[in-house]
C-alpha cells in the first residue's frame, strides 16, 4: 500500500481488530482491567464518540473533553495517559468536527506511533490513515522534505547513517574511530540542547557540519534542528504549519529535549491547542539531553494552561503499584498517591541466581511453570480480581534488562528450551552490520524495478559473495518492510526512512513470543508477566565509575519504568557472578532491591553460592 509521507510515515497497516474498546495492540491473554463501561459496536462517528468517552473515568473524560487551549495531563504509569490521548483525538474528530489531517500526534518511537495509529483506527475506522502521527524526527523529515529549501537544504538531501557520520568525522578531523564516535555523542548533545561548553567541540562541530553540507547530508539531530531553522527563518511557513496542524498532542512529554520543545513552540502559539502528556517520574533520557524541566517550560510558554491529573492505576496489581510508588517516593508527596484499582495479589518474586546463565535458566523454568497449566493466580496468596482469561501465552511475558549484552544468556536459554522470543532495543537499524552490508550492495545495483526487488537482487549478490545467509535474510526482511511502506521507489527517501529506523520498530506486539527488551525499549508497554534481570550494583543502577547523583536518579526512574510494565506478576532477578565487559565479575546486590518494602517481596530459594572463585575477577570501577 502506498502512503503519502506526511501522513503515513509510520506505516499504514489498518487495524483489523473487531473491538474498538481495546486501546492497545492485543497480546494473547492480556485482558487488561475491565473497561469503565463496555463498548457495544460501532455507530456513526458521533455515536461512536459517545461510547468512546464512556470508556474513560471522570478525570480521563475531563481531559478528553477539554479540546481547546493548552492542556497538560500529568500522571503515573498505567493511569491511562496514552488511552486518554487517543480517545481525546478521536473525540476531537468525531464530536468537534476536527479534520483528521489537522490533528498532529507526536510520540516517542516509530513503533509507538504505529501503535497509536492502530488504536485510533480501532476507535474511528477510516480516520487514522489521514492523521499525521509522528515522532519528532519523522515530523522533522516530513517538514524538511516539503520545506527544506527554507533551511538551505538541497531537494534531495539525505540523512547520514551512524557509520557514515563516524567515518566522515574520522576523515575530516583525522582522528581514531573511537574518538570520532565520542565526539559524535558530544555533538549530538550540543545539537539537542544548544549548550556548547568547549571550544574544541565548537571547531569539530563546524567542520563536521561543513562536511555534511558538502555531501548534501544532514544528521539525525538536524531533522529537528533544521526544521526549527526553516520555521524560524520564515514566518509565512510558521503560519502555514500552524494553520495545517490545528491540534497538536504529545505523548511521553517527560522525555522531550530542548530542541523538541523549541519546535513545539513554533508549531503551536502560546495559548494554542497543545496537549502534552507525561510523567516526570518516568524521565529516562537525561543522558541524551532530555530534561523533565520541559514541564516548567510548557508552563512558561503557555501561562494559565489547564492541568489535569489522572490518579487511578489500571494496569498493575495493588502489590506492584504499592511497591513501585513507594520505591519512587510518590507516596510521600503532597499530591495524593496513585489510587489502586486492582487488588493486592502475588508478591514480587526475588531470585538470586548463581550466575547470569543460571539467571537465564531460572527465567525459562518460571515461564515453563507459568505456561504449564498452573492456575495463574494461585501461585501466591492472591486471587484473580475477576479477570476470566488467565491462560498465558509467550506474548504475555517480557524479560527486561539494562544493557543489550545481557540478552545473550536469556536468548540462549530460551532457544535451548524451545521457547519463541523476539528481541528489541532502540539501537539504530543502520548500525547493524548486515544492514550496512546490504545497503552497500544496494548501491551497486541499478535503480531498476520496485525497491523491494532491487533489495532482493542486492541480497542475492551478497549471498553469492559468501555473506552469512541468515543475517542477510534478516536484514533483507527489515529493509524490504521499510521499502514496502514507501510511496515511491525513490532511494533517497528510502535511505532517510532507514536512517530513522530502530530495532524496536520491528517488534511485533501480536507475535506470540517472549519479549526481550532493554528497559529503555520497554517504555509505554505493558505485559502480564515481567522479569527484570541484573539487579546488581553497577548493572542496575548502571555505572562505570563514581556514582553521579543525577545519573543514579535516572537509573532509579528507569527501574521504576521497568517495574511498572508489569500487570500481574513481577520477578526481580540477580546473578552472583556475571559475564560482563569481557570478564567475569561478582557484584553486590542492587541497592534498589533493598528499597522495596520487604512484605511485598517473596524470596525464592536462591541458587547455592558457587564453590569456586570467579575465574577472572574484574573490578567494575
Ligand atoms: P505509561 O505511563 O506506562 O505509558 P499510561 O498512563 O499511558 O502508561 P495506558 O497504557 O494508557 O497508561 O493504560 C494502561 C492500561 O490501563 C491499559 O491496559 C489501558 O487499557 C488500561 N486503562 C486505562 N484507563 C482505563 C479505564 N478507564 N478503564 C479500564 N482500563 C483502563
Ligand atoms: Mg503511555
mmCIF file with all atom_site columns, N, CA, C and O and ligand atoms in Angstrom, residues 78 80-83 119 251-252 315 524-525 565, ligand 2:
data_model
loop_
_atom_site.group_PDB
_atom_site.id
_atom_site.type_symbol
_atom_site.label_atom_id
_atom_site.label_alt_id
_atom_site.label_comp_id
_atom_site.label_asym_id
_atom_site.label_entity_id
_atom_site.label_seq_id
_atom_site.pdbx_PDB_ins_code
_atom_site.Cartn_x
_atom_site.Cartn_y
_atom_site.Cartn_z
_atom_site.occupancy
_atom_site.B_iso_or_equiv
_atom_site.pdbx_formal_charge
_atom_site.auth_seq_id
_atom_site.auth_comp_id
_atom_site.auth_asym_id
_atom_site.auth_atom_id
_atom_site.pdbx_PDB_model_num
ATOM   1  N  N   . UNK A 1 78  ? 0.539  3.597  33.816 1.00 0.00 ? 78  UNK A N   1
ATOM   2  C  CA  . UNK A 1 78  ? -0.652 2.745  33.849 1.00 0.00 ? 78  UNK A CA  1
ATOM   3  C  C   . UNK A 1 78  ? -1.929 3.472  34.214 1.00 0.00 ? 78  UNK A C   1
ATOM   4  O  O   . UNK A 1 78  ? -2.945 2.845  34.499 1.00 0.00 ? 78  UNK A O   1
ATOM   5  N  N   . UNK A 1 80  ? -3.569 5.418  32.215 1.00 0.00 ? 80  UNK A N   1
ATOM   6  C  CA  . UNK A 1 80  ? -4.390 5.627  31.027 1.00 0.00 ? 80  UNK A CA  1
ATOM   7  C  C   . UNK A 1 80  ? -4.046 6.903  30.273 1.00 0.00 ? 80  UNK A C   1
ATOM   8  O  O   . UNK A 1 80  ? -4.892 7.443  29.554 1.00 0.00 ? 80  UNK A O   1
ATOM   9  N  N   . UNK A 1 81  ? -2.800 7.369  30.382 1.00 0.00 ? 81  UNK A N   1
ATOM   10 C  CA  . UNK A 1 81  ? -2.423 8.594  29.665 1.00 0.00 ? 81  UNK A CA  1
ATOM   11 C  C   . UNK A 1 81  ? -2.539 8.385  28.163 1.00 0.00 ? 81  UNK A C   1
ATOM   12 O  O   . UNK A 1 81  ? -3.152 9.179  27.459 1.00 0.00 ? 81  UNK A O   1
ATOM   13 N  N   . UNK A 1 82  ? -1.928 7.307  27.678 1.00 0.00 ? 82  UNK A N   1
ATOM   14 C  CA  . UNK A 1 82  ? -1.952 7.085  26.232 1.00 0.00 ? 82  UNK A CA  1
ATOM   15 C  C   . UNK A 1 82  ? -3.377 6.798  25.780 1.00 0.00 ? 82  UNK A C   1
ATOM   16 O  O   . UNK A 1 82  ? -3.823 7.256  24.719 1.00 0.00 ? 82  UNK A O   1
ATOM   17 N  N   . UNK A 1 83  ? -4.095 6.063  26.610 1.00 0.00 ? 83  UNK A N   1
ATOM   18 C  CA  . UNK A 1 83  ? -5.503 5.780  26.274 1.00 0.00 ? 83  UNK A CA  1
ATOM   19 C  C   . UNK A 1 83  ? -6.301 7.080  26.188 1.00 0.00 ? 83  UNK A C   1
ATOM   20 O  O   . UNK A 1 83  ? -7.083 7.285  25.259 1.00 0.00 ? 83  UNK A O   1
ATOM   21 N  N   . UNK A 1 119 ? -4.564 2.143  17.397 1.00 0.00 ? 119 UNK A N   1
ATOM   22 C  CA  . UNK A 1 119 ? -5.587 2.427  18.412 1.00 0.00 ? 119 UNK A CA  1
ATOM   23 C  C   . UNK A 1 119 ? -6.633 3.371  17.845 1.00 0.00 ? 119 UNK A C   1
ATOM   24 O  O   . UNK A 1 119 ? -7.831 3.206  18.042 1.00 0.00 ? 119 UNK A O   1
ATOM   25 N  N   . UNK A 1 251 ? 2.721  12.647 23.404 1.00 0.00 ? 251 UNK A N   1
ATOM   26 C  CA  . UNK A 1 251 ? 2.781  11.628 24.466 1.00 0.00 ? 251 UNK A CA  1
ATOM   27 C  C   . UNK A 1 251 ? 4.225  11.561 24.967 1.00 0.00 ? 251 UNK A C   1
ATOM   28 O  O   . UNK A 1 251 ? 5.148  11.984 24.274 1.00 0.00 ? 251 UNK A O   1
ATOM   29 N  N   . UNK A 1 252 ? 4.422  11.014 26.165 1.00 0.00 ? 252 UNK A N   1
ATOM   30 C  CA  . UNK A 1 252 ? 5.760  10.829 26.759 1.00 0.00 ? 252 UNK A CA  1
ATOM   31 C  C   . UNK A 1 252 ? 6.521  12.161 26.786 1.00 0.00 ? 252 UNK A C   1
ATOM   32 O  O   . UNK A 1 252 ? 7.713  12.227 26.449 1.00 0.00 ? 252 UNK A O   1
ATOM   33 N  N   . UNK A 1 315 ? -3.340 -0.530 35.368 1.00 0.00 ? 315 UNK A N   1
ATOM   34 C  CA  . UNK A 1 315 ? -2.512 -1.581 34.770 1.00 0.00 ? 315 UNK A CA  1
ATOM   35 C  C   . UNK A 1 315 ? -2.127 -2.693 35.748 1.00 0.00 ? 315 UNK A C   1
ATOM   36 O  O   . UNK A 1 315 ? -2.267 -3.868 35.432 1.00 0.00 ? 315 UNK A O   1
ATOM   37 N  N   . UNK A 1 524 ? 6.325  2.600  27.891 1.00 0.00 ? 524 UNK A N   1
ATOM   38 C  CA  . UNK A 1 524 ? 4.979  2.697  27.312 1.00 0.00 ? 524 UNK A CA  1
ATOM   39 C  C   . UNK A 1 524 ? 4.279  1.353  27.135 1.00 0.00 ? 524 UNK A C   1
ATOM   40 O  O   . UNK A 1 524 ? 3.087  1.311  26.867 1.00 0.00 ? 524 UNK A O   1
ATOM   41 N  N   . UNK A 1 525 ? 5.028  0.236  27.270 1.00 0.00 ? 525 UNK A N   1
ATOM   42 C  CA  . UNK A 1 525 ? 4.425  -1.080 27.029 1.00 0.00 ? 525 UNK A CA  1
ATOM   43 C  C   . UNK A 1 525 ? 3.919  -1.699 28.330 1.00 0.00 ? 525 UNK A C   1
ATOM   44 O  O   . UNK A 1 525 ? 4.262  -1.240 29.417 1.00 0.00 ? 525 UNK A O   1
ATOM   45 N  N   . UNK A 1 565 ? 5.870  -1.850 34.147 1.00 0.00 ? 565 UNK A N   1
ATOM   46 C  CA  . UNK A 1 565 ? 5.397  -2.509 32.913 1.00 0.00 ? 565 UNK A CA  1
ATOM   47 C  C   . UNK A 1 565 ? 4.562  -3.734 33.265 1.00 0.00 ? 565 UNK A C   1
ATOM   48 O  O   . UNK A 1 565 ? 3.858  -4.280 32.431 1.00 0.00 ? 565 UNK A O   1
HETATM 49 MG MG1 . LIG B 2 .   ? 1.603  5.609  27.841 1.00 0.00 ? 2   LIG B MG1 1
#
